[in-house]
């Protein structure tokens, strides 16, 4: 009878295999983590096409940077989601650097169709929703703007009028609160 490892240990086994170039390790990590990674990308980027591209880029970068994984700094899932988060931020910042279309450029009714809702894991969504709703409104909005909007600390300072130190300390406090509520 084969022994089934808990997901965290299985992911660590797979990343060690990936570091040693074993075939199938990347595919197994992709199969296990693509869903949650795609949801994070879609939440940040909104566009399914962009989310899919960043998902692909995330696992290509994981393959190239597997040797940088340090279990003392976090789980394999955290490592993968951090790569995805950074790639999403790069894409968001590139979007802001490009000129935007003029108002009225898309007056065609075909552009007024609603976007389909992204598929979500109800348990993950409920857990995150509960944890986020427990935060003070200002902290929650700062956290959402930073992670899902791609804003830097300086941009958040300009948007909110709060001092930079206050923005940083509120974000840190919010992250610590979330971590405490989301870890078993």
Short mmCIF file of C-alpha atoms in Angstrom, two decimals:
data_model
loop_
_atom_site.label_atom_id
_atom_site.label_comp_id
_atom_site.label_asym_id
_atom_site.label_seq_id
_atom_site.Cartn_x
_atom_site.Cartn_y
_atom_site.Cartn_z
CA UNK A 1 0.00 0.00 0.00
CA UNK A 2 1.61 3.32 -1.08
CA UNK A 3 2.18 5.97 1.58
CA UNK A 4 0.41 9.27 0.91
CA UNK A 5 2.29 12.33 2.11
CA UNK A 6 0.54 15.51 3.29
CA UNK A 7 0.45 18.11 0.47
CA UNK A 8 3.21 20.29 1.98
CA UNK A 9 5.65 17.39 2.24
CA UNK A 10 4.67 16.14 -1.21
CA UNK A 11 5.40 19.59 -2.68
CA UNK A 12 8.80 19.64 -0.97
CA UNK A 13 9.59 16.19 -2.38
CA UNK A 14 8.58 17.42 -5.84
CA UNK A 15 10.66 20.59 -5.68
CA UNK A 16 13.72 18.56 -4.65
CA UNK A 17 13.08 16.33 -7.66
CA UNK A 18 12.74 19.45 -9.84
CA UNK A 19 16.04 20.76 -8.49
CA UNK A 20 17.65 17.49 -9.57
CA UNK A 21 16.08 17.64 -13.03
CA UNK A 22 13.77 14.65 -12.62
CA UNK A 23 11.13 14.38 -15.28
CA UNK A 24 7.55 14.77 -14.19
CA UNK A 25 8.24 16.92 -11.11
CA UNK A 26 7.29 20.19 -12.81
CA UNK A 27 4.12 18.66 -14.23
CA UNK A 28 3.14 17.29 -10.83
CA UNK A 29 3.71 20.69 -9.19
CA UNK A 30 1.75 22.36 -11.97
CA UNK A 31 -1.14 19.91 -11.55
CA UNK A 32 -1.19 20.50 -7.79
CA UNK A 33 -0.73 24.29 -7.68
CA UNK A 34 -2.02 25.66 -10.99
CA UNK A 35 -5.57 26.17 -9.70
CA UNK A 36 -4.73 28.39 -6.75
CA UNK A 37 -2.02 30.17 -8.73
CA UNK A 38 -4.44 30.93 -11.57
CA UNK A 39 -7.01 32.31 -9.11
CA UNK A 40 -4.43 34.68 -7.61
CA UNK A 41 -3.35 35.82 -11.09
CA UNK A 42 -6.94 36.30 -12.23
CA UNK A 43 -7.80 38.27 -9.11
CA UNK A 44 -4.86 40.60 -9.70
CA UNK A 45 -5.02 40.91 -13.48
CA UNK A 46 -8.78 40.45 -14.13
CA UNK A 47 -8.06 39.34 -17.70
CA UNK A 48 -8.23 35.53 -18.11
CA UNK A 49 -5.73 35.73 -20.98
CA UNK A 50 -3.20 37.65 -18.89
CA UNK A 51 -3.77 35.31 -15.94
CA UNK A 52 -3.11 32.27 -18.14
CA UNK A 53 0.09 33.81 -19.53
CA UNK A 54 1.38 34.66 -16.06
CA UNK A 55 0.46 31.16 -14.88
CA UNK A 56 2.62 29.67 -17.65
CA UNK A 57 5.45 32.12 -16.92
CA UNK A 58 5.26 31.29 -13.20
CA UNK A 59 5.97 27.62 -13.75
CA UNK A 60 8.68 28.34 -16.31
CA UNK A 61 10.35 30.59 -13.76
CA UNK A 62 9.83 27.97 -11.05
CA UNK A 63 11.71 25.46 -13.18
CA UNK A 64 14.55 27.93 -13.69
CA UNK A 65 14.68 29.06 -10.05
CA UNK A 66 13.88 25.84 -8.18
CA UNK A 67 17.35 25.91 -6.69
CA UNK A 68 16.52 29.17 -4.90
CA UNK A 69 13.75 27.55 -2.87
CA UNK A 70 14.53 27.65 0.85
CA UNK A 71 12.16 25.68 3.12
CA UNK A 72 13.16 27.89 6.06
CA UNK A 73 11.56 30.89 4.32
CA UNK A 74 8.20 29.30 3.52
CA UNK A 75 6.29 26.51 1.85
CA UNK A 76 6.60 25.50 -1.79
CA UNK A 77 3.10 26.89 -2.39
CA UNK A 78 4.19 30.25 -0.94
CA UNK A 79 7.28 30.19 -3.18
CA UNK A 80 5.16 29.56 -6.28
CA UNK A 81 2.57 32.20 -5.34
CA UNK A 82 5.33 34.72 -4.66
CA UNK A 83 6.72 34.16 -8.15
CA UNK A 84 3.21 34.59 -9.60
CA UNK A 85 2.59 37.72 -7.53
CA UNK A 86 5.81 39.35 -8.76
CA UNK A 87 5.00 38.50 -12.37
CA UNK A 88 1.50 39.95 -11.97
CA UNK A 89 2.95 43.16 -10.52
CA UNK A 90 5.32 43.43 -13.48
CA UNK A 91 2.39 43.05 -15.85
CA UNK A 92 0.26 45.62 -13.97
CA UNK A 93 3.09 48.14 -13.96
CA UNK A 94 3.67 47.58 -17.67
CA UNK A 95 -0.03 48.24 -18.28
CA UNK A 96 0.17 51.55 -16.44
CA UNK A 97 3.20 52.56 -18.50
CA UNK A 98 1.31 52.03 -21.78
CA UNK A 99 -0.96 54.78 -23.11
CA UNK A 100 -4.63 54.07 -22.46
CA UNK A 101 -7.37 54.18 -25.12
CA UNK A 102 -9.28 57.45 -25.46
CA UNK A 103 -12.81 57.64 -24.05
CA UNK A 104 -15.29 56.45 -26.62
CA UNK A 105 -12.72 54.33 -28.43
CA UNK A 106 -14.72 51.22 -27.58
CA UNK A 107 -18.29 52.38 -28.17
CA UNK A 108 -19.05 49.12 -29.97
CA UNK A 109 -21.76 47.24 -28.00
CA UNK A 110 -19.71 44.04 -28.31
CA UNK A 111 -17.33 45.50 -25.71
CA UNK A 112 -20.18 45.92 -23.20
CA UNK A 113 -20.57 42.19 -22.59
CA UNK A 114 -19.97 41.19 -18.96
CA UNK A 115 -16.87 39.18 -18.21
CA UNK A 116 -17.47 35.62 -17.03
CA UNK A 117 -17.01 35.03 -13.32
CA UNK A 118 -13.79 33.23 -12.45
CA UNK A 119 -14.11 29.72 -11.02
CA UNK A 120 -13.45 29.79 -7.27
CA UNK A 121 -12.95 27.27 -4.55
CA UNK A 122 -15.77 28.07 -2.09
CA UNK A 123 -13.74 26.97 0.94
CA UNK A 124 -10.74 29.15 0.02
CA UNK A 125 -13.03 32.05 -0.78
CA UNK A 126 -14.92 31.75 2.53
CA UNK A 127 -11.71 31.49 4.56
CA UNK A 128 -10.12 34.48 2.85
CA UNK A 129 -13.36 36.49 2.98
CA UNK A 130 -13.72 35.89 6.71
CA UNK A 131 -10.08 36.75 7.39
CA UNK A 132 -10.24 39.93 5.28
CA UNK A 133 -13.53 41.08 6.82
CA UNK A 134 -11.99 40.84 10.28
CA UNK A 135 -9.46 43.55 9.38
CA UNK A 136 -10.15 47.26 9.89
CA UNK A 137 -11.46 48.77 6.62
CA UNK A 138 -8.40 50.96 6.02
CA UNK A 139 -6.00 48.04 6.49
CA UNK A 140 -8.10 45.74 4.30
CA UNK A 141 -8.29 48.31 1.48
CA UNK A 142 -4.54 48.96 1.65
CA UNK A 143 -3.85 45.23 1.50
CA UNK A 144 -6.19 44.67 -1.44
CA UNK A 145 -4.75 47.63 -3.35
CA UNK A 146 -1.20 46.43 -2.78
CA UNK A 147 -1.68 42.74 -3.58
CA UNK A 148 -4.48 42.80 -6.12
CA UNK A 149 -4.09 46.32 -7.50
CA UNK A 150 -0.31 46.15 -7.78
CA UNK A 151 0.30 49.49 -6.07
CA UNK A 152 3.64 50.22 -4.44
CA UNK A 153 3.96 51.68 -0.94
CA UNK A 154 4.66 55.11 -2.45
CA UNK A 155 1.61 54.89 -4.71
CA UNK A 156 -0.56 53.87 -1.75
CA UNK A 157 0.76 56.88 0.17
CA UNK A 158 -0.22 59.18 -2.70
CA UNK A 159 -3.66 57.55 -3.07
CA UNK A 160 -4.57 57.61 0.63
CA UNK A 161 -2.71 60.65 1.93
CA UNK A 162 -1.30 58.54 4.77
CA UNK A 163 2.40 58.86 5.66
CA UNK A 164 4.65 56.19 4.17
CA UNK A 165 5.55 54.73 7.58
CA UNK A 166 1.86 54.43 8.47
CA UNK A 167 1.11 52.63 5.20
CA UNK A 168 3.96 50.18 5.78
CA UNK A 169 3.05 49.49 9.42
CA UNK A 170 -0.66 49.01 8.61
CA UNK A 171 0.19 46.59 5.81
CA UNK A 172 2.51 44.62 8.08
CA UNK A 173 -0.09 44.47 10.84
CA UNK A 174 -2.77 43.38 8.35
CA UNK A 175 -0.53 40.64 6.94
CA UNK A 176 0.29 39.34 10.42
CA UNK A 177 -3.42 39.31 11.30
CA UNK A 178 -4.24 37.43 8.10
CA UNK A 179 -1.48 34.91 8.69
CA UNK A 180 -2.78 34.27 12.20
CA UNK A 181 -6.32 33.70 10.94
CA UNK A 182 -5.43 31.60 7.91
CA UNK A 183 -2.90 29.17 9.38
CA UNK A 184 -4.32 26.12 11.15
#
